[in-house]
Amino acid sequence: MILYFSGTGNSLYVAKKLAELTGDTAVPISAIHERCQRIQDRIIGFVFPVYFGDLPDPVQDFIRQVRFQKSTYFYGIATCGSTAGRALKTMDRILQRQQCALSYGAVLPMIANSTIASRRHIRYDTNRLDHADELIAAAADKIRRQIRDTDAIRSSASAWLMNLGLVRRAGERWLTPSVDGERCIACGLCARICPVSNIICTAKRAVIGSHCSHCLACVHWCPQQAVTVHGKKVLAEDQYHHPDVTAADMTRR
Ligand SMILES: Cc1cc2nc3c(=O)[nH]c(=O)nc-3n(C[C@H](O)[C@H](O)[C@H](O)COP(=O)(O)O)c2cc1C
Ligand code: SF4
Ligand code: SF4
């Protein structure tokens, strides 16, 4: 089973591609019921974005909540803008608490969806996605052969810095979305797409709750550009999602 978490489709794309190449099934973490206590598959992959040089909280919580088998071959694939920081190391540490371990980890630099918070007229370099395809094929080959390769599973000083209390909180504030009630047409897409069910849509507008994972899905997918980050209006040309992933793919659970 390939378990994925995704806001703008990079990780979803990688999970689906790996599923195709390895004959496995890709399932969003949000589709696994919160009362699920045990996953017994012999091969389990996790595909996820890097947030603040680390593993997203919903993925951490999920791995802590579920019990796995010691003998399972675990692998982790981190999609990111440039570097995975300590994300794979964190995953390995959490697995080790239940006597499991990552056998293989890989980092796929794709497109940094967080750039939208700091720049305008971005012009994403989608050529990077072709390179990611090559890395996915190489990863699939290792997974099929259940190769052990832990080179990418390491810590990083910059990730440690990024996760110091105040620094991390400042980063989260910077990437906190809010809804511009004037622009919102209450279509409900953001509520269906939010991977942690943190948005409700009333008859008038969307309302964002208090347990945001900062995935920026609502910011990038809103057809009205009604979701702002730290109050900054978003331009349609700066909204990003993986070109082969649709809103329907994101809402399919
Ligand atoms: C809150 C947040 C923090 C991020 N932090 C990092 C980071 O530390 N390093 C990095 O290379 N990319 C970072 N990114 C970029 C994402 O990891 C990257 O765009 C990822 O491929 C998105 O995956 P998705 O499309 O599946 O959501 C960050 C993105 C967000 C939303
Ligand atoms: S996707 Fe945009 S327009 Fe639709 S409900 Fe959400 S904020 Fe409003
Ligand atoms: S509210 Fe928006 S940014 Fe926060 S978790 Fe939901 S979709 Fe992601």
Coordinates of C-alpha atoms and ligand atoms in Angstrom, one line a residue:
M1 CA 0.0 0.0 0.0
I2 CA 1.2 3.5 -0.8
L3 CA -0.1 6.1 1.6
Y4 CA 0.1 9.7 0.6
F5 CA -0.6 13.2 1.8
S6 CA -0.8 16.0 -0.7
G7 CA -2.0 19.6 -1.0
T8 CA -1.1 20.6 -4.6
G9 CA -0.8 17.2 -6.2
N10 CA 3.0 16.6 -6.4
S11 CA 2.9 13.8 -3.8
L12 CA -0.4 12.5 -5.2
Y13 CA 1.2 12.3 -8.7
V14 CA 4.3 10.5 -7.3
A15 CA 2.2 8.0 -5.3
K16 CA 0.0 7.2 -8.4
K17 CA 3.0 6.8 -10.6
L18 CA 4.8 4.6 -8.1
A19 CA 1.6 2.5 -7.8
E20 CA 1.5 2.1 -11.6
L21 CA 5.2 1.1 -11.7
T22 CA 5.2 -1.3 -8.7
G23 CA 1.7 -2.8 -9.1
D24 CA 0.6 -1.4 -5.7
T25 CA -2.3 0.8 -4.7
A26 CA -2.1 4.5 -3.7
V27 CA -4.4 5.6 -0.9
P28 CA -4.7 9.1 0.7
I29 CA -4.0 9.0 4.4
S30 CA -7.2 11.0 4.9
A31 CA -9.1 8.0 3.5
I32 CA -7.9 5.7 6.2
H33 CA -10.4 5.9 9.0
E34 CA -9.1 7.4 12.2
R35 CA -10.1 4.3 14.1
C36 CA -7.9 2.1 11.8
Q37 CA -5.4 0.6 14.2
R38 CA -3.4 -1.9 12.2
I39 CA -2.0 -2.0 8.6
Q40 CA -0.4 -5.4 7.9
D41 CA 0.9 -5.0 4.3
R42 CA 4.3 -6.5 3.6
I43 CA 5.4 -3.3 1.7
I44 CA 4.3 0.1 2.8
G45 CA 5.3 3.4 1.1
F46 CA 4.7 6.9 2.4
V47 CA 4.7 9.8 -0.1
F48 CA 4.4 13.3 1.4
P49 CA 5.6 16.9 1.0
V50 CA 8.3 18.5 3.1
Y51 CA 7.0 21.2 5.5
F52 CA 9.5 23.4 7.3
G53 CA 12.3 20.9 6.7
D54 CA 10.3 18.2 8.3
L55 CA 7.5 15.6 8.0
P56 CA 4.0 17.2 7.9
D57 CA 2.2 16.8 11.3
P58 CA -0.8 14.9 9.9
V59 CA 1.6 12.2 8.5
Q60 CA 3.5 12.1 11.9
D61 CA 0.2 11.7 13.7
F62 CA -1.0 9.0 11.3
I63 CA 2.2 6.9 11.7
R64 CA 2.0 7.2 15.5
Q65 CA -1.7 6.1 15.5
V66 CA -1.4 3.0 13.4
R67 CA 0.4 -0.3 14.3
F68 CA 2.5 -2.0 11.6
Q69 CA 4.4 -5.3 11.3
K70 CA 8.1 -5.3 12.1
S71 CA 8.9 -7.4 9.0
T72 CA 7.3 -4.8 6.6
Y73 CA 9.5 -3.2 4.0
F74 CA 8.9 0.6 4.6
Y75 CA 9.9 3.3 2.2
G76 CA 9.4 7.1 2.3
I77 CA 9.4 9.5 -0.7
A78 CA 9.7 13.2 0.2
T79 CA 8.5 15.7 -2.4
C80 CA 9.8 19.2 -1.9
G81 CA 11.0 22.4 -3.5
S82 CA 14.7 21.8 -2.9
T83 CA 15.6 19.8 0.2
A84 CA 13.9 17.3 2.5
G85 CA 15.6 18.5 5.7
R86 CA 15.0 15.9 8.4
A87 CA 11.6 14.7 7.1
L88 CA 12.8 11.1 6.3
K89 CA 14.7 10.9 9.6
T90 CA 11.6 12.0 11.6
M91 CA 9.6 9.3 9.8
D92 CA 12.3 6.7 10.6
R93 CA 12.4 7.8 14.3
I94 CA 8.6 7.4 14.6
L95 CA 8.6 4.0 13.0
Q96 CA 11.5 2.9 15.2
R97 CA 9.3 3.5 18.3
Q98 CA 7.3 0.5 17.2
Q99 CA 10.4 -1.5 16.3
C100 CA 10.0 -0.8 12.6
A101 CA 12.3 1.2 10.3
L102 CA 12.5 2.8 6.9
S103 CA 14.5 0.6 4.5
Y104 CA 14.6 3.1 1.7
G105 CA 14.1 6.9 1.4
A106 CA 14.2 9.2 -1.6
V107 CA 13.9 12.9 -2.1
L108 CA 12.2 14.4 -5.2
P109 CA 12.7 18.1 -5.7
M110 CA 9.6 19.3 -7.7
I111 CA 7.9 22.7 -7.4
A112 CA 7.9 24.7 -4.1
N113 CA 4.2 25.5 -3.6
S114 CA 5.0 27.8 -0.7
T115 CA 6.7 30.3 -3.0
I116 CA 3.2 31.8 -3.5
A117 CA 3.4 33.4 0.0
S118 CA 6.5 35.5 -0.8
R119 CA 6.5 36.2 -4.6
R120 CA 4.2 37.4 -7.4
H121 CA 4.4 36.5 -11.1
I122 CA 6.3 33.3 -10.2
R123 CA 6.6 31.4 -13.5
Y124 CA 7.1 27.9 -12.0
D125 CA 9.8 25.9 -13.8
T126 CA 7.8 22.8 -14.7
N127 CA 10.8 21.3 -16.5
R128 CA 11.8 20.1 -13.0
L129 CA 8.9 17.7 -13.1
D130 CA 10.5 15.8 -16.0
H131 CA 13.5 15.2 -13.8
A132 CA 11.2 14.0 -11.0
D133 CA 9.8 11.4 -13.4
E134 CA 13.3 9.9 -13.9
L135 CA 13.7 9.8 -10.1
I136 CA 10.3 8.1 -9.7
A137 CA 11.3 5.4 -12.2
A138 CA 14.6 4.8 -10.3
A139 CA 12.8 4.7 -7.0
A140 CA 10.2 2.2 -8.4
D141 CA 13.0 -0.1 -9.5
K142 CA 14.5 -0.1 -5.9
I143 CA 11.1 -0.7 -4.3
R144 CA 10.3 -3.6 -6.6
R145 CA 13.6 -5.2 -5.6
Q146 CA 13.1 -4.2 -1.9
I147 CA 16.5 -2.6 -1.9
R148 CA 17.8 -1.2 1.4
D149 CA 19.2 2.3 0.8
T150 CA 19.2 4.7 3.7
D151 CA 21.5 7.4 2.4
A152 CA 18.7 10.1 2.2
I153 CA 17.5 9.3 5.7
R154 CA 19.4 11.9 7.6
S155 CA 19.1 14.9 9.8
S156 CA 19.9 18.5 8.9
A157 CA 21.1 21.5 10.9
S158 CA 18.9 23.9 8.9
A159 CA 15.8 21.8 9.5
W160 CA 16.6 21.8 13.2
L161 CA 16.8 25.6 13.1
M162 CA 13.5 25.9 11.2
N163 CA 11.8 23.9 13.8
L164 CA 12.9 25.9 16.9
G165 CA 9.6 27.1 18.6
L166 CA 9.6 30.7 17.6
V167 CA 11.0 30.2 14.1
R168 CA 8.5 27.4 13.3
R169 CA 5.6 29.5 14.7
A170 CA 6.6 32.4 12.5
G171 CA 6.8 30.2 9.5
E172 CA 3.3 28.8 10.2
R173 CA 1.9 32.3 10.7
W174 CA 3.4 33.3 7.3
L175 CA 1.7 30.3 5.6
T176 CA -1.7 30.6 7.3
P177 CA -4.6 30.9 4.9
S178 CA -7.8 33.0 5.3
V179 CA -10.9 33.5 3.2
D180 CA -11.7 36.8 1.5
G181 CA -15.5 36.8 2.0
E182 CA -15.9 39.3 -0.8
R183 CA -14.4 37.0 -3.4
C184 CA -15.7 33.6 -2.1
I185 CA -18.7 32.2 -4.1
A186 CA -19.3 29.3 -1.6
C187 CA -18.5 26.7 -4.2
G188 CA -17.2 24.3 -1.5
L189 CA -14.2 23.1 -3.4
C190 CA -11.7 24.1 -0.7
A191 CA -13.8 22.2 2.0
R192 CA -13.8 19.0 -0.2
I193 CA -10.0 19.3 -0.9
C194 CA -8.7 20.2 2.5
P195 CA -6.8 17.0 3.6
V196 CA -7.5 17.6 7.3
S197 CA -11.1 18.6 7.0
N198 CA -10.4 22.1 8.4
I199 CA -12.8 24.0 6.2
I200 CA -16.5 24.2 6.3
C201 CA -18.6 25.9 3.6
T202 CA -21.8 27.7 4.6
A203 CA -24.4 29.0 2.1
K204 CA -22.4 32.2 2.0
R205 CA -18.7 31.5 2.2
A206 CA -16.0 29.1 3.3
V207 CA -14.8 29.2 6.9
I208 CA -11.3 28.0 7.9
G209 CA -10.9 26.2 11.2
S210 CA -8.1 26.1 13.7
H211 CA -6.2 22.9 12.9
C212 CA -4.6 23.9 9.6
S213 CA -1.7 21.8 8.4
H214 CA -0.5 24.7 6.1
C215 CA -0.7 22.5 3.0
L216 CA -1.9 25.5 1.0
A217 CA -4.3 23.4 -1.1
C218 CA -7.1 25.9 -0.5
V219 CA -4.9 28.8 -1.6
H220 CA -3.8 27.0 -4.8
W221 CA -7.1 25.4 -5.9
C222 CA -9.7 28.1 -5.2
P223 CA -11.2 29.1 -8.6
Q224 CA -11.9 32.6 -7.3
Q225 CA -8.4 33.3 -5.7
A226 CA -10.5 33.9 -2.6
V227 CA -8.0 32.3 -0.2
T228 CA -5.2 34.6 0.8
V229 CA -1.9 33.8 2.7
H230 CA -1.1 36.2 5.5
G231 CA -3.6 38.5 4.0
K232 CA -1.9 38.8 0.6
K233 CA -4.2 38.5 -2.4
V234 CA -3.2 35.6 -4.7
L235 CA -2.9 35.9 -8.4
A236 CA -4.4 33.2 -10.7
E237 CA -1.1 32.9 -12.5
D238 CA 0.7 32.0 -9.3
Q239 CA -1.6 29.2 -8.3
Y240 CA 0.1 25.9 -8.7
H241 CA -0.9 22.3 -8.9
H242 CA 0.8 19.4 -10.5
P243 CA -0.2 19.6 -14.2
D244 CA -1.4 15.9 -14.3
V245 CA -3.6 16.2 -11.2
T246 CA -7.1 17.6 -11.2
A247 CA -9.3 18.8 -8.4
A248 CA -11.4 15.7 -8.9
D249 CA -8.3 13.6 -8.2
M250 CA -7.7 15.5 -5.0
T251 CA -11.2 15.1 -3.7
R252 CA -11.5 11.4 -4.5
R253 CA -11.1 9.7 -1.1
Ligands
LIG1 C1 4.1 24.8 4.8 C2 5.1 24.4 3.7 C3 6.4 24.3 4.0 C4 7.3 23.9 3.1 N1 8.6 23.7 3.4 C5 9.5 23.3 2.5 C6 10.9 23.0 2.9 O1 11.3 23.2 4.1 N2 11.7 22.6 1.9 C7 11.4 22.4 0.6 O2 12.2 22.1 -0.2 N3 10.1 22.6 0.3 C8 9.1 23.0 1.2 N4 7.8 23.2 0.8 C9 7.4 22.9 -0.6 C10 6.7 21.5 -0.7 O3 7.4 20.6 0.1 C11 6.6 21.1 -2.1 O4 6.0 22.0 -2.9 C12 5.8 19.7 -2.2 O5 6.2 19.0 -3.4 C13 4.3 19.9 -2.2 O6 3.7 18.7 -2.3 P1 2.2 18.5 -2.6 O7 1.9 19.1 -4.0 O8 2.0 17.0 -2.7 O9 1.4 19.2 -1.6 C14 6.9 23.7 1.7 C15 5.6 23.8 1.4 C16 4.6 24.2 2.4 C17 3.2 24.3 2.0
SF4_2 S1 -12.8 27.3 -3.2 FE1 -12.7 29.5 -3.0 S2 -14.7 30.2 -3.8 FE2 -14.9 28.0 -3.4 S3 -15.7 28.0 -1.3 FE3 -13.5 27.8 -1.1 S4 -12.8 30.0 -0.8 FE4 -14.9 30.1 -1.6
SF4_3 S1 -7.2 25.0 5.6 FE1 -6.2 25.2 3.6 S2 -4.0 25.2 4.1 FE2 -5.0 24.5 6.0 S3 -5.0 22.3 5.8 FE3 -6.9 22.9 4.9 S4 -6.5 23.1 2.7 FE4 -4.5 23.0 3.8

